């Protein structure tokens, strides 16, 4: 009798252990499923925010130039078509990943909410406020930049590193339209006159020579009316494989 009770007790203990394990597995699967189901709508949402669109921090000159170029063209959601007129606006969430096989969809799913670090300041108007347009033959790009107070270097003027950052951003975006993805191999910057904080300037990028995987681009920054030259630069970009970018 005692032996039977011991056997029964062992059986109950074994059943409880099995039941506990099954419940734990069920809880884990349910938790994972709930997490995935909650995440999927936001990940798959096609409504990626475009930081190159006007916001309340844009001044009159920024809006005037935006309207000037925007009225001559349209927006190319994938950065690869030729529509509208002479100029086409480049969305801020455009990414090199889209050039991989199926990359258009991957870039929307994985990087639809990613920001370049020039876009990562939460406060509108505090740092880099800019929009990039390119010609349909993709030989020229123009960027309208409004420099916020967080970009200060010399008192009352934009930091030289911030200027170089924007040159690299604009020329890199330009090179990517023609031969993507690319990486900066060389950047030479000549500072001519300082850029006042809060001012709006034009950054113009022009395609130079192409030699195999190499692409040379020239750039200049001038006042919005073109009367003052602030900066001149040349850049060399080298095309790389998408796998190289994914490996880091």
Coordinates of N, CA and C in Angstrom, one line a residue:
X1 N 0.8 -1.2 0.0 CA 0.0 0.0 0.0 C 0.9 1.3 0.0
X2 N 1.9 1.3 0.9 CA 2.8 2.4 0.9 C 3.5 2.6 -0.4
X3 N 3.9 1.4 -1.0 CA 4.6 1.5 -2.3 C 3.7 2.1 -3.4
X4 N 2.4 1.8 -3.3 CA 1.4 2.3 -4.3 C 1.3 3.8 -4.1
X5 N 1.2 4.2 -2.8 CA 1.1 5.7 -2.6 C 2.3 6.4 -3.0
X6 N 3.5 5.8 -2.8 CA 4.7 6.5 -3.3 C 4.7 6.6 -4.8
X7 N 4.3 5.6 -5.5 CA 4.2 5.6 -6.9 C 3.3 6.7 -7.4
X8 N 2.1 6.8 -6.7 CA 1.1 7.8 -7.1 C 1.6 9.2 -6.8
X9 N 2.3 9.3 -5.7 CA 2.9 10.7 -5.4 C 3.9 11.1 -6.4
X10 N 4.7 10.2 -6.9 CA 5.7 10.4 -7.9 C 5.1 10.8 -9.2
X11 N 4.0 10.1 -9.5 CA 3.3 10.4 -10.8 C 2.7 11.8 -10.7
X12 N 2.1 12.2 -9.6 CA 1.5 13.5 -9.4 C 2.5 14.6 -9.6
X13 N 3.7 14.3 -8.9 CA 4.8 15.3 -9.0 C 5.3 15.4 -10.4
X14 N 5.4 14.3 -11.2 CA 5.9 14.3 -12.6 C 4.9 15.1 -13.4
X15 N 3.6 14.8 -13.2 CA 2.5 15.5 -14.0 C 2.5 17.0 -13.7
X16 N 2.7 17.4 -12.5 CA 2.8 18.8 -12.1 C 4.0 19.5 -12.8
X17 N 5.1 18.8 -12.9 CA 6.3 19.3 -13.5 C 6.1 19.5 -15.0
X18 N 5.5 18.5 -15.7 CA 5.2 18.6 -17.1 C 4.2 19.7 -17.4
X19 N 3.2 19.8 -16.5 CA 2.1 20.8 -16.7 C 2.8 22.2 -16.6
X20 N 3.7 22.3 -15.6 CA 4.3 23.6 -15.4 C 5.2 24.0 -16.6
X21 N 5.9 23.0 -17.1 CA 6.7 23.3 -18.3 C 5.8 23.7 -19.5
X22 N 4.7 22.9 -19.7 CA 3.8 23.3 -20.8 C 3.2 24.7 -20.7
X23 N 2.9 25.0 -19.5 CA 2.3 26.3 -19.2 C 3.3 27.4 -19.5
X24 N 4.6 27.2 -19.1 CA 5.7 28.1 -19.3 C 5.9 28.3 -20.8
X25 N 5.9 27.2 -21.6 CA 6.1 27.3 -23.0 C 4.9 28.0 -23.7
X26 N 3.7 27.7 -23.2 CA 2.5 28.4 -23.8 C 2.6 29.9 -23.5
X27 N 3.0 30.2 -22.3 CA 3.1 31.7 -21.9 C 4.1 32.4 -22.7
X28 N 5.2 31.7 -23.0 CA 6.3 32.3 -23.8 C 5.8 32.5 -25.2
X29 N 5.2 31.5 -25.8 CA 4.7 31.6 -27.2 C 3.7 32.7 -27.3
X30 N 2.8 32.8 -26.3 CA 1.7 33.8 -26.3 C 2.3 35.2 -26.2
X31 N 3.3 35.3 -25.3 CA 4.0 36.6 -25.1 C 4.7 37.1 -26.3
X32 N 5.4 36.2 -27.0 CA 6.1 36.5 -28.2 C 5.1 36.9 -29.3
X33 N 4.0 36.1 -29.4 CA 3.0 36.4 -30.4 C 2.4 37.7 -30.2
X34 N 2.1 38.1 -29.0 CA 1.5 39.4 -28.7 C 2.5 40.5 -29.0
X35 N 3.8 40.3 -28.7 CA 4.8 41.3 -28.9 C 4.9 41.6 -30.4
X36 N 5.0 40.5 -31.2 CA 5.1 40.6 -32.6 C 3.9 41.3 -33.2
X37 N 2.7 40.9 -32.8 CA 1.4 41.4 -33.4 C 1.3 42.9 -33.0
X38 N 1.8 43.3 -31.9 CA 1.8 44.7 -31.5 C 2.8 45.5 -32.4
X39 N 3.9 44.9 -32.7 CA 5.0 45.6 -33.4 C 4.7 45.7 -34.9
X40 N 4.1 44.7 -35.5 CA 3.9 44.6 -36.9 C 3.2 45.8 -37.5
X41 N 2.1 46.3 -36.9 CA 1.4 47.5 -37.5 C 2.3 48.7 -37.6
X42 N 3.1 48.9 -36.6 CA 4.0 50.1 -36.6 C 5.2 49.9 -37.6
X43 N 5.7 48.7 -37.7 CA 6.8 48.4 -38.5 C 6.4 48.5 -40.0
X44 N 5.2 47.9 -40.3 CA 4.8 47.8 -41.7 C 4.0 49.1 -42.1
X45 N 3.9 50.0 -41.2 CA 3.2 51.2 -41.6 C 3.9 51.9 -42.7
X46 N 3.2 52.3 -43.8 CA 3.8 53.0 -44.9 C 4.1 54.5 -44.7
X47 N 3.6 55.0 -43.6 CA 3.6 56.4 -43.3 C 4.9 56.8 -42.6
X48 N 6.0 56.7 -43.3 CA 7.3 57.2 -42.7 C 7.3 58.7 -42.7
X49 N 7.8 59.3 -41.6 CA 7.8 60.7 -41.5 C 8.9 61.3 -42.4
X50 N 8.5 62.3 -43.2 CA 9.5 63.0 -44.1 C 9.9 64.3 -43.4
X51 N 11.2 64.3 -43.0 CA 11.7 65.5 -42.3 C 12.1 66.6 -43.2
X52 N 11.9 66.5 -44.5 CA 12.2 67.5 -45.5 C 11.0 68.4 -45.8
X53 N 9.9 68.1 -45.2 CA 8.7 68.9 -45.4 C 8.7 70.1 -44.4
X54 N 8.0 71.2 -44.8 CA 8.0 72.4 -44.0 C 7.4 72.1 -42.6
X55 N 8.0 72.8 -41.6 CA 7.4 72.8 -40.3 C 7.4 74.3 -39.7
X56 N 6.8 74.5 -38.6 CA 6.6 75.9 -38.1 C 7.9 76.6 -37.9
X57 N 9.1 75.9 -37.7 CA 10.3 76.6 -37.5 C 10.9 77.3 -38.7
X58 N 10.4 76.9 -39.9 CA 11.0 77.4 -41.1 C 10.7 78.9 -41.2
X59 N 11.7 79.7 -41.5 CA 11.5 81.1 -41.7 C 11.0 81.5 -43.1
X60 N 10.8 82.8 -43.3 CA 10.2 83.2 -44.6 C 11.1 82.9 -45.8
X61 N 12.5 83.0 -45.6 CA 13.4 82.8 -46.7 C 13.5 81.3 -47.0
X62 N 13.4 80.5 -46.0 CA 13.4 79.0 -46.2 C 12.2 78.6 -46.9
X63 N 11.0 79.1 -46.6 CA 9.8 78.8 -47.3 C 9.8 79.3 -48.7
X64 N 10.3 80.5 -48.9 CA 10.3 81.1 -50.2 C 11.1 80.2 -51.2
X65 N 12.3 79.8 -50.7 CA 13.2 78.9 -51.6 C 12.6 77.5 -51.8
X66 N 12.0 77.0 -50.7 CA 11.4 75.7 -50.8 C 10.3 75.7 -51.9
X67 N 9.4 76.8 -51.8 CA 8.3 76.9 -52.8 C 8.9 77.1 -54.2
X68 N 10.0 77.9 -54.3 CA 10.6 78.2 -55.6 C 11.0 76.9 -56.3
X69 N 11.7 76.0 -55.6 CA 12.1 74.7 -56.2 C 11.0 73.7 -56.3
X70 N 10.2 73.7 -55.3 CA 9.1 72.7 -55.3 C 8.1 72.9 -56.4
X71 N 7.8 74.1 -56.7 CA 6.9 74.5 -57.8 C 7.4 74.1 -59.2
X72 N 8.7 73.8 -59.3 CA 9.2 73.4 -60.6 C 9.3 71.9 -60.8
X73 N 8.8 71.2 -59.8 CA 8.9 69.7 -59.9 C 7.9 69.1 -58.9
X74 N 8.4 68.0 -58.3 CA 7.5 67.2 -57.4 C 8.4 66.5 -56.4
X75 N 7.8 65.4 -55.9 CA 8.6 64.5 -55.0 C 8.7 63.2 -55.6
X76 N 9.9 62.6 -55.5 CA 10.1 61.2 -56.0 C 10.2 60.3 -54.8
X77 N 9.2 59.5 -54.5 CA 9.2 58.7 -53.2 C 10.4 57.7 -53.1
X78 N 10.9 57.3 -54.3 CA 12.0 56.3 -54.2 C 13.3 56.9 -54.7
X79 N 13.4 58.1 -55.0 CA 14.6 58.7 -55.4 C 15.2 58.2 -56.8
X80 N 14.3 57.7 -57.6 CA 14.8 57.1 -58.8 C 14.1 57.4 -60.1
X81 N 13.0 58.1 -60.0 CA 12.2 58.4 -61.2 C 12.4 59.8 -61.7
X82 N 11.8 60.1 -62.8 CA 11.9 61.4 -63.4 C 10.5 61.9 -63.7
X83 N 10.0 62.8 -62.8 CA 8.6 63.3 -62.9 C 8.6 64.7 -62.6
X84 N 7.5 65.4 -62.9 CA 7.3 66.8 -62.5 C 8.1 67.6 -63.5
X85 N 8.9 68.6 -63.0 CA 9.6 69.5 -63.9 C 11.1 69.4 -63.7
X86 N 11.8 70.5 -63.6 CA 13.2 70.5 -63.5 C 13.8 70.0 -62.2
X87 N 13.1 70.3 -61.1 CA 13.6 69.9 -59.8 C 12.7 68.9 -59.2
X88 N 13.3 67.9 -58.5 CA 12.5 66.9 -57.7 C 13.0 66.9 -56.3
X89 N 12.1 66.9 -55.4 CA 12.4 66.9 -53.9 C 12.8 65.4 -53.5
X90 N 13.9 65.3 -52.7 CA 14.3 64.1 -52.2 C 13.8 63.9 -50.8
X91 N 13.0 62.9 -50.5 CA 12.5 62.6 -49.2 C 13.7 62.4 -48.2
X92 N 13.4 62.8 -46.9 CA 14.5 62.6 -45.9 C 14.8 61.2 -45.5
X93 N 13.8 60.3 -45.7 CA 14.0 58.9 -45.2 C 14.5 58.0 -46.3
X94 N 15.0 58.6 -47.4 CA 15.6 57.8 -48.5 C 16.9 57.1 -48.0
X95 N 17.1 55.8 -48.3 CA 18.2 55.1 -47.7 C 18.8 54.2 -48.8
X96 N 20.1 53.9 -48.7 CA 20.8 53.1 -49.7 C 20.4 51.7 -49.7
X97 N 19.8 51.2 -48.6 CA 19.3 49.8 -48.5 C 18.4 49.5 -49.6
X98 N 17.7 50.5 -50.1 CA 16.6 50.2 -51.2 C 17.2 49.7 -52.5
X99 N 18.5 49.8 -52.6 CA 19.1 49.3 -53.9 C 19.5 47.8 -53.9
X100 N 19.3 47.2 -52.7 CA 19.5 45.7 -52.7 C 18.3 45.0 -53.3
X101 N 18.4 43.7 -53.5 CA 17.2 43.0 -54.1 C 16.1 43.0 -53.0
X102 N 15.0 43.5 -53.5 CA 13.8 43.7 -52.6 C 14.1 44.9 -51.6
X103 N 15.1 45.7 -51.8 CA 15.5 46.7 -50.9 C 14.5 47.8 -50.7
X104 N 13.7 48.1 -51.7 CA 12.7 49.1 -51.6 C 11.7 48.8 -50.4
X105 N 11.3 47.6 -50.3 CA 10.4 47.1 -49.3 C 11.2 47.0 -47.9
X106 N 12.4 46.5 -48.0 CA 13.2 46.4 -46.7 C 13.5 47.8 -46.1
X107 N 13.8 48.7 -47.0 CA 14.1 50.1 -46.4 C 12.9 50.7 -45.8
X108 N 11.7 50.4 -46.3 CA 10.5 50.9 -45.7 C 10.1 50.3 -44.4
X109 N 10.4 48.9 -44.3 CA 10.1 48.2 -43.1 C 11.1 48.4 -42.0
X110 N 12.4 48.3 -42.4 CA 13.4 48.4 -41.4 C 13.8 49.8 -41.0
X111 N 13.9 50.7 -42.0 CA 14.4 52.0 -41.8 C 13.4 53.1 -42.0
X112 N 12.1 52.8 -42.0 CA 11.2 53.9 -42.3 C 11.2 55.0 -41.2
X113 N 11.6 54.6 -40.0 CA 11.6 55.6 -38.9 C 13.1 56.0 -38.5
X114 N 14.0 55.5 -39.3 CA 15.4 55.8 -39.0 C 15.7 57.3 -39.4
X115 N 16.6 57.9 -38.7 CA 17.0 59.3 -39.1 C 18.5 59.4 -39.3
X116 N 18.9 60.2 -40.3 CA 20.3 60.6 -40.3 C 20.6 61.4 -39.1
X117 N 21.8 61.5 -38.6 CA 22.0 62.2 -37.4 C 21.8 63.7 -37.6
X118 N 21.8 64.2 -38.9 CA 21.4 65.6 -39.1 C 19.9 65.8 -38.9
X119 N 19.2 64.7 -38.7 CA 17.7 64.9 -38.5 C 17.4 64.5 -37.1
X120 N 18.3 64.2 -36.2 CA 18.0 63.5 -34.9 C 17.7 64.5 -33.8
X121 N 17.7 65.8 -34.0 CA 17.3 66.8 -33.0 C 15.8 66.9 -32.9
X122 N 15.2 66.6 -31.8 CA 13.8 66.6 -31.6 C 13.2 68.0 -31.8
X123 N 13.9 69.0 -31.3 CA 13.3 70.4 -31.4 C 13.5 70.9 -32.8
X124 N 12.3 71.2 -33.4 CA 12.3 71.7 -34.8 C 13.0 73.1 -34.8
X125 N 13.9 73.3 -35.8 CA 14.6 74.5 -36.0 C 15.8 74.7 -35.2
X126 N 16.1 73.8 -34.3 CA 17.3 74.0 -33.4 C 18.6 73.7 -34.0
X127 N 18.6 72.9 -35.1 CA 19.9 72.5 -35.7 C 19.8 72.5 -37.2
X128 N 19.8 71.4 -37.9 CA 19.8 71.3 -39.3 C 18.3 71.2 -39.8
X129 N 17.9 72.3 -40.5 CA 16.6 72.3 -41.2 C 16.9 72.4 -42.6
X130 N 16.7 71.4 -43.4 CA 17.0 71.4 -44.8 C 16.2 70.5 -45.7
X131 N 16.2 70.9 -47.0 CA 15.5 70.1 -48.0 C 16.4 70.0 -49.2
X132 N 16.5 68.8 -49.9 CA 17.3 68.6 -51.0 C 16.5 68.4 -52.3
X133 N 16.8 69.1 -53.4 CA 16.2 68.9 -54.7 C 17.3 68.5 -55.7
X134 N 16.9 67.7 -56.7 CA 17.8 67.3 -57.8 C 17.1 67.5 -59.1
X135 N 18.0 67.7 -60.1 CA 17.5 67.8 -61.5 C 17.2 66.4 -62.1
X136 N 16.3 66.4 -63.0 CA 15.9 65.1 -63.6 C 17.0 64.4 -64.3
X137 N 18.0 65.1 -64.8 CA 19.2 64.4 -65.3 C 20.2 64.0 -64.3
X138 N 19.9 64.4 -63.0 CA 20.7 64.1 -61.8 C 22.1 64.6 -61.9
X139 N 22.3 65.6 -62.7 CA 23.7 66.2 -62.7 C 23.9 67.3 -61.7
X140 N 22.8 67.8 -61.1 CA 22.9 68.8 -60.1 C 21.9 68.6 -58.9
X141 N 22.4 69.0 -57.7 CA 21.5 69.0 -56.6 C 21.6 70.4 -55.9
X142 N 20.5 70.8 -55.3 CA 20.5 72.0 -54.5 C 19.8 71.7 -53.2
X143 N 20.5 72.2 -52.1 CA 19.9 72.1 -50.8 C 19.6 73.4 -50.2
X144 N 18.4 73.6 -49.6 CA 18.1 74.8 -48.9 C 18.3 74.5 -47.4
X145 N 19.2 75.2 -46.8 CA 19.5 74.9 -45.4 C 19.3 76.2 -44.5
X146 N 18.6 75.9 -43.4 CA 18.4 76.9 -42.3 C 19.1 76.4 -41.1
X147 N 20.1 77.2 -40.7 CA 21.0 76.8 -39.6 C 20.5 77.2 -38.2
X148 N 20.2 76.3 -37.3 CA 19.7 76.6 -36.0 C 20.8 76.9 -35.0
X149 N 20.3 77.3 -33.8 CA 21.2 77.8 -32.8 C 22.2 76.8 -32.2
X150 N 21.8 75.5 -32.3 CA 22.7 74.4 -31.7 C 23.9 74.2 -32.6
X151 N 24.0 74.8 -33.7 CA 25.1 74.6 -34.7 C 26.2 75.7 -34.5
X152 N 26.2 76.4 -33.4 CA 27.1 77.5 -33.2 C 28.6 77.0 -33.0
X153 N 29.5 77.7 -33.7 CA 30.9 77.5 -33.5 C 31.5 78.9 -33.1
X154 N 32.0 79.7 -34.0 CA 32.4 81.1 -33.6 C 31.1 81.8 -33.2
X155 N 31.2 82.7 -32.2 CA 30.0 83.4 -31.7 C 29.1 83.9 -32.8
X156 N 27.9 83.5 -32.8 CA 26.9 83.9 -33.8 C 27.0 83.3 -35.2
X157 N 27.8 82.3 -35.3 CA 28.0 81.7 -36.7 C 28.1 80.2 -36.6
X158 N 27.9 79.6 -37.7 CA 27.8 78.1 -37.8 C 29.2 77.5 -37.6
X159 N 29.2 76.4 -36.9 CA 30.4 75.6 -36.7 C 30.9 75.0 -38.0
X160 N 32.3 75.1 -38.2 CA 32.8 74.5 -39.4 C 32.5 73.1 -39.6
X161 N 32.5 72.3 -38.5 CA 32.2 70.9 -38.6 C 30.7 70.6 -39.1
X162 N 29.8 71.5 -38.7 CA 28.4 71.4 -39.1 C 28.3 71.7 -40.6
X163 N 29.1 72.7 -41.1 CA 29.1 73.0 -42.5 C 29.7 71.8 -43.3
X164 N 30.8 71.2 -42.9 CA 31.3 70.1 -43.6 C 30.3 68.9 -43.6
X165 N 29.6 68.7 -42.5 CA 28.6 67.7 -42.4 C 27.5 67.8 -43.4
X166 N 27.1 69.1 -43.6 CA 26.0 69.3 -44.6 C 26.5 69.1 -46.0
X167 N 27.8 69.5 -46.2 CA 28.4 69.3 -47.6 C 28.5 67.8 -47.9
X168 N 28.9 67.0 -46.9 CA 29.0 65.6 -47.1 C 27.6 65.0 -47.3
X169 N 26.6 65.5 -46.5 CA 25.2 65.0 -46.7 C 24.7 65.2 -48.0
X170 N 24.9 66.5 -48.5 CA 24.3 66.8 -49.8 C 25.0 66.2 -51.0
X171 N 26.3 66.2 -51.0 CA 27.1 65.6 -52.1 C 26.9 64.1 -52.0
X172 N 26.8 63.5 -50.8 CA 26.6 62.1 -50.7 C 25.3 61.6 -51.2
X173 N 24.3 62.4 -50.9 CA 22.9 62.2 -51.4 C 22.9 62.2 -53.0
X174 N 23.6 63.2 -53.5 CA 23.7 63.4 -54.9 C 24.4 62.2 -55.6
X175 N 25.5 61.8 -55.0 CA 26.3 60.6 -55.6 C 25.4 59.4 -55.5
X176 N 24.6 59.2 -54.4 CA 23.8 58.0 -54.3 C 22.7 57.9 -55.3
X177 N 22.3 59.1 -55.8 CA 21.3 59.0 -56.9 C 21.8 58.4 -58.2
X178 N 23.1 58.6 -58.4 CA 23.7 58.2 -59.6 C 24.4 56.8 -59.6
X179 N 24.9 56.5 -58.4 CA 25.7 55.2 -58.3 C 25.6 54.8 -56.8
X180 N 24.5 54.2 -56.4 CA 24.3 53.9 -55.0 C 24.6 52.4 -54.8
X181 N 25.0 52.0 -53.5 CA 25.3 52.9 -52.4 C 26.8 53.4 -52.6
X182 N 27.1 54.5 -51.9 CA 28.5 55.1 -52.0 C 29.0 55.4 -50.6
X183 N 30.3 55.5 -50.5 CA 30.9 56.0 -49.2 C 31.9 57.1 -49.6
X184 N 32.0 58.1 -48.6 CA 32.9 59.2 -48.8 C 34.4 58.7 -48.7
X185 N 35.2 59.0 -49.7 CA 36.6 58.6 -49.7 C 37.5 59.8 -49.4
X186 N 37.0 61.0 -49.8 CA 37.8 62.2 -49.6 C 36.9 63.4 -49.6
X187 N 37.1 64.4 -48.7 CA 36.3 65.6 -48.7 C 37.2 66.8 -48.4
X188 N 37.3 67.7 -49.3 CA 38.1 68.9 -49.1 C 37.2 70.2 -49.0
X189 N 37.4 70.9 -48.0 CA 36.5 72.1 -47.7 C 37.4 73.3 -47.6
X190 N 37.0 74.4 -48.3 CA 37.6 75.7 -48.2 C 36.5 76.7 -47.7
X191 N 36.8 77.2 -46.5 CA 35.9 78.2 -45.9 C 36.2 79.6 -46.3
X192 N 35.2 80.2 -47.0 CA 35.5 81.6 -47.5 C 34.9 82.7 -46.6
X193 N 33.7 82.5 -46.1 CA 33.2 83.5 -45.2 C 32.2 82.8 -44.2
X194 N 32.1 83.2 -43.0 CA 31.2 82.5 -42.0 C 29.7 82.6 -42.3
X195 N 29.0 81.6 -41.9 CA 27.6 81.6 -42.1 C 26.9 82.0 -40.8
X196 N 26.1 83.1 -40.8 CA 25.4 83.5 -39.6 C 24.4 82.5 -39.1
X197 N 24.3 82.3 -37.8 CA 23.3 81.4 -37.2 C 21.9 81.9 -37.6
X198 N 21.0 81.0 -37.9 CA 19.6 81.4 -38.2 C 19.4 81.8 -39.7
X199 N 20.5 81.9 -40.4 CA 20.4 82.3 -41.8 C 20.0 81.1 -42.7
X200 N 19.5 81.4 -43.9 CA 19.2 80.4 -44.9 C 20.2 80.5 -46.0
X201 N 20.8 79.4 -46.4 CA 21.8 79.4 -47.4 C 21.5 78.3 -48.4
X202 N 22.1 78.4 -49.6 CA 22.0 77.4 -50.7 C 23.2 76.5 -50.8
X203 N 23.1 75.2 -50.8 CA 24.2 74.3 -51.0 C 24.0 73.6 -52.4
X204 N 24.9 73.9 -53.3 CA 24.8 73.4 -54.7 C 25.8 72.4 -55.0
X205 N 25.4 71.3 -55.4 CA 26.3 70.1 -55.7 C 26.2 69.8 -57.2
X206 N 27.4 69.7 -57.9 CA 27.5 69.4 -59.3 C 28.4 68.2 -59.6
X207 N 27.9 67.3 -60.4 CA 28.6 66.1 -60.7 C 29.8 66.4 -61.6
X208 N 31.0 65.8 -61.3 CA 32.2 66.0 -62.1 C 32.5 64.7 -62.9
X209 N 33.7 64.2 -62.8 CA 34.1 63.1 -63.5 C 33.7 61.8 -62.8
X210 N 33.5 60.7 -63.6 CA 33.3 59.4 -63.1 C 34.3 58.5 -63.7
X211 N 35.0 57.8 -62.8 CA 36.1 56.8 -63.2 C 35.9 55.5 -62.5
X212 N 35.2 54.6 -63.2 CA 34.9 53.3 -62.6 C 34.0 53.5 -61.4
X213 N 34.5 53.0 -60.3 CA 33.7 53.1 -59.0 C 33.8 54.5 -58.4
X214 N 34.7 55.4 -58.9 CA 34.9 56.7 -58.3 C 34.0 57.7 -58.9
X215 N 33.5 58.6 -58.1 CA 32.7 59.7 -58.5 C 33.1 61.0 -57.9
X216 N 33.4 62.0 -58.7 CA 33.9 63.3 -58.2 C 32.8 64.3 -58.2
X217 N 32.6 65.0 -57.1 CA 31.5 66.0 -57.0 C 32.0 67.3 -56.4
X218 N 31.6 68.4 -57.0 CA 32.0 69.7 -56.5 C 30.8 70.4 -55.8
X219 N 31.1 71.3 -54.9 CA 30.0 71.8 -54.1 C 30.3 73.3 -53.6
X220 N 29.3 74.1 -53.5 CA 29.5 75.4 -53.0 C 28.3 75.8 -52.1
X221 N 28.6 76.6 -51.1 CA 27.5 77.2 -50.3 C 27.5 78.7 -50.4
X222 N 26.4 79.2 -50.7 CA 26.3 80.7 -51.0 C 25.0 81.2 -50.2
X223 N 25.0 82.5 -50.1 CA 23.8 83.2 -49.5 C 22.6 82.9 -50.3
X224 N 21.4 83.1 -49.8 CA 20.2 82.7 -50.5 C 20.0 83.5 -51.7
X225 N 20.6 84.7 -51.8 CA 20.4 85.5 -53.0 C 21.6 85.4 -53.9
X226 N 22.6 84.5 -53.6 CA 23.8 84.2 -54.4 C 24.8 85.3 -54.4
X227 N 24.7 86.3 -53.5 CA 25.7 87.4 -53.6 C 26.9 87.1 -52.8
X228 N 26.9 86.2 -51.9 CA 28.1 85.9 -51.1 C 28.4 84.4 -51.1
X229 N 29.7 84.1 -51.3 CA 30.2 82.7 -51.3 C 30.7 82.4 -49.9
X230 N 30.1 81.4 -49.3 CA 30.5 81.0 -47.9 C 31.6 79.9 -47.9
X231 N 31.4 78.9 -48.8 CA 32.2 77.7 -48.7 C 32.3 77.0 -50.1
X232 N 33.4 76.5 -50.4 CA 33.6 75.7 -51.6 C 34.2 74.3 -51.1
X233 N 33.9 73.3 -51.9 CA 34.3 71.9 -51.5 C 34.4 71.0 -52.7
X234 N 35.2 70.0 -52.6 CA 35.2 68.9 -53.6 C 35.2 67.6 -52.8
X235 N 34.5 66.6 -53.4 CA 34.3 65.3 -52.7 C 34.6 64.2 -53.7
X236 N 35.1 63.1 -53.1 CA 35.3 61.9 -53.9 C 34.5 60.7 -53.2
X237 N 33.6 60.1 -54.0 CA 32.8 59.0 -53.5 C 33.2 57.7 -54.2
X238 N 33.1 56.6 -53.5 CA 33.4 55.3 -54.1 C 32.1 54.4 -53.9
X239 N 31.7 53.8 -55.0 CA 30.5 52.9 -54.9 C 31.0 51.6 -54.2
X240 N 30.1 51.1 -53.3 CA 30.3 49.9 -52.6 C 29.1 49.0 -52.7
X241 N 29.3 47.7 -52.4 CA 28.2 46.7 -52.5 C 27.3 46.9 -51.2
X242 N 26.1 46.5 -51.4 CA 25.1 46.6 -50.2 C 25.6 45.7 -49.1
X243 N 26.2 44.5 -49.5 CA 26.7 43.6 -48.5 C 27.7 44.2 -47.6
X244 N 28.5 45.1 -48.2 CA 29.6 45.8 -47.5 C 29.0 46.7 -46.4
X245 N 27.9 47.3 -46.7 CA 27.2 48.2 -45.8 C 26.6 47.4 -44.7
X246 N 25.9 46.3 -45.0 CA 25.3 45.5 -44.0 C 26.3 44.8 -43.1
X247 N 27.5 44.5 -43.6 CA 28.5 43.9 -42.7 C 29.1 45.0 -41.8
X248 N 29.0 46.3 -42.1 CA 29.6 47.3 -41.3 C 31.0 47.4 -41.6

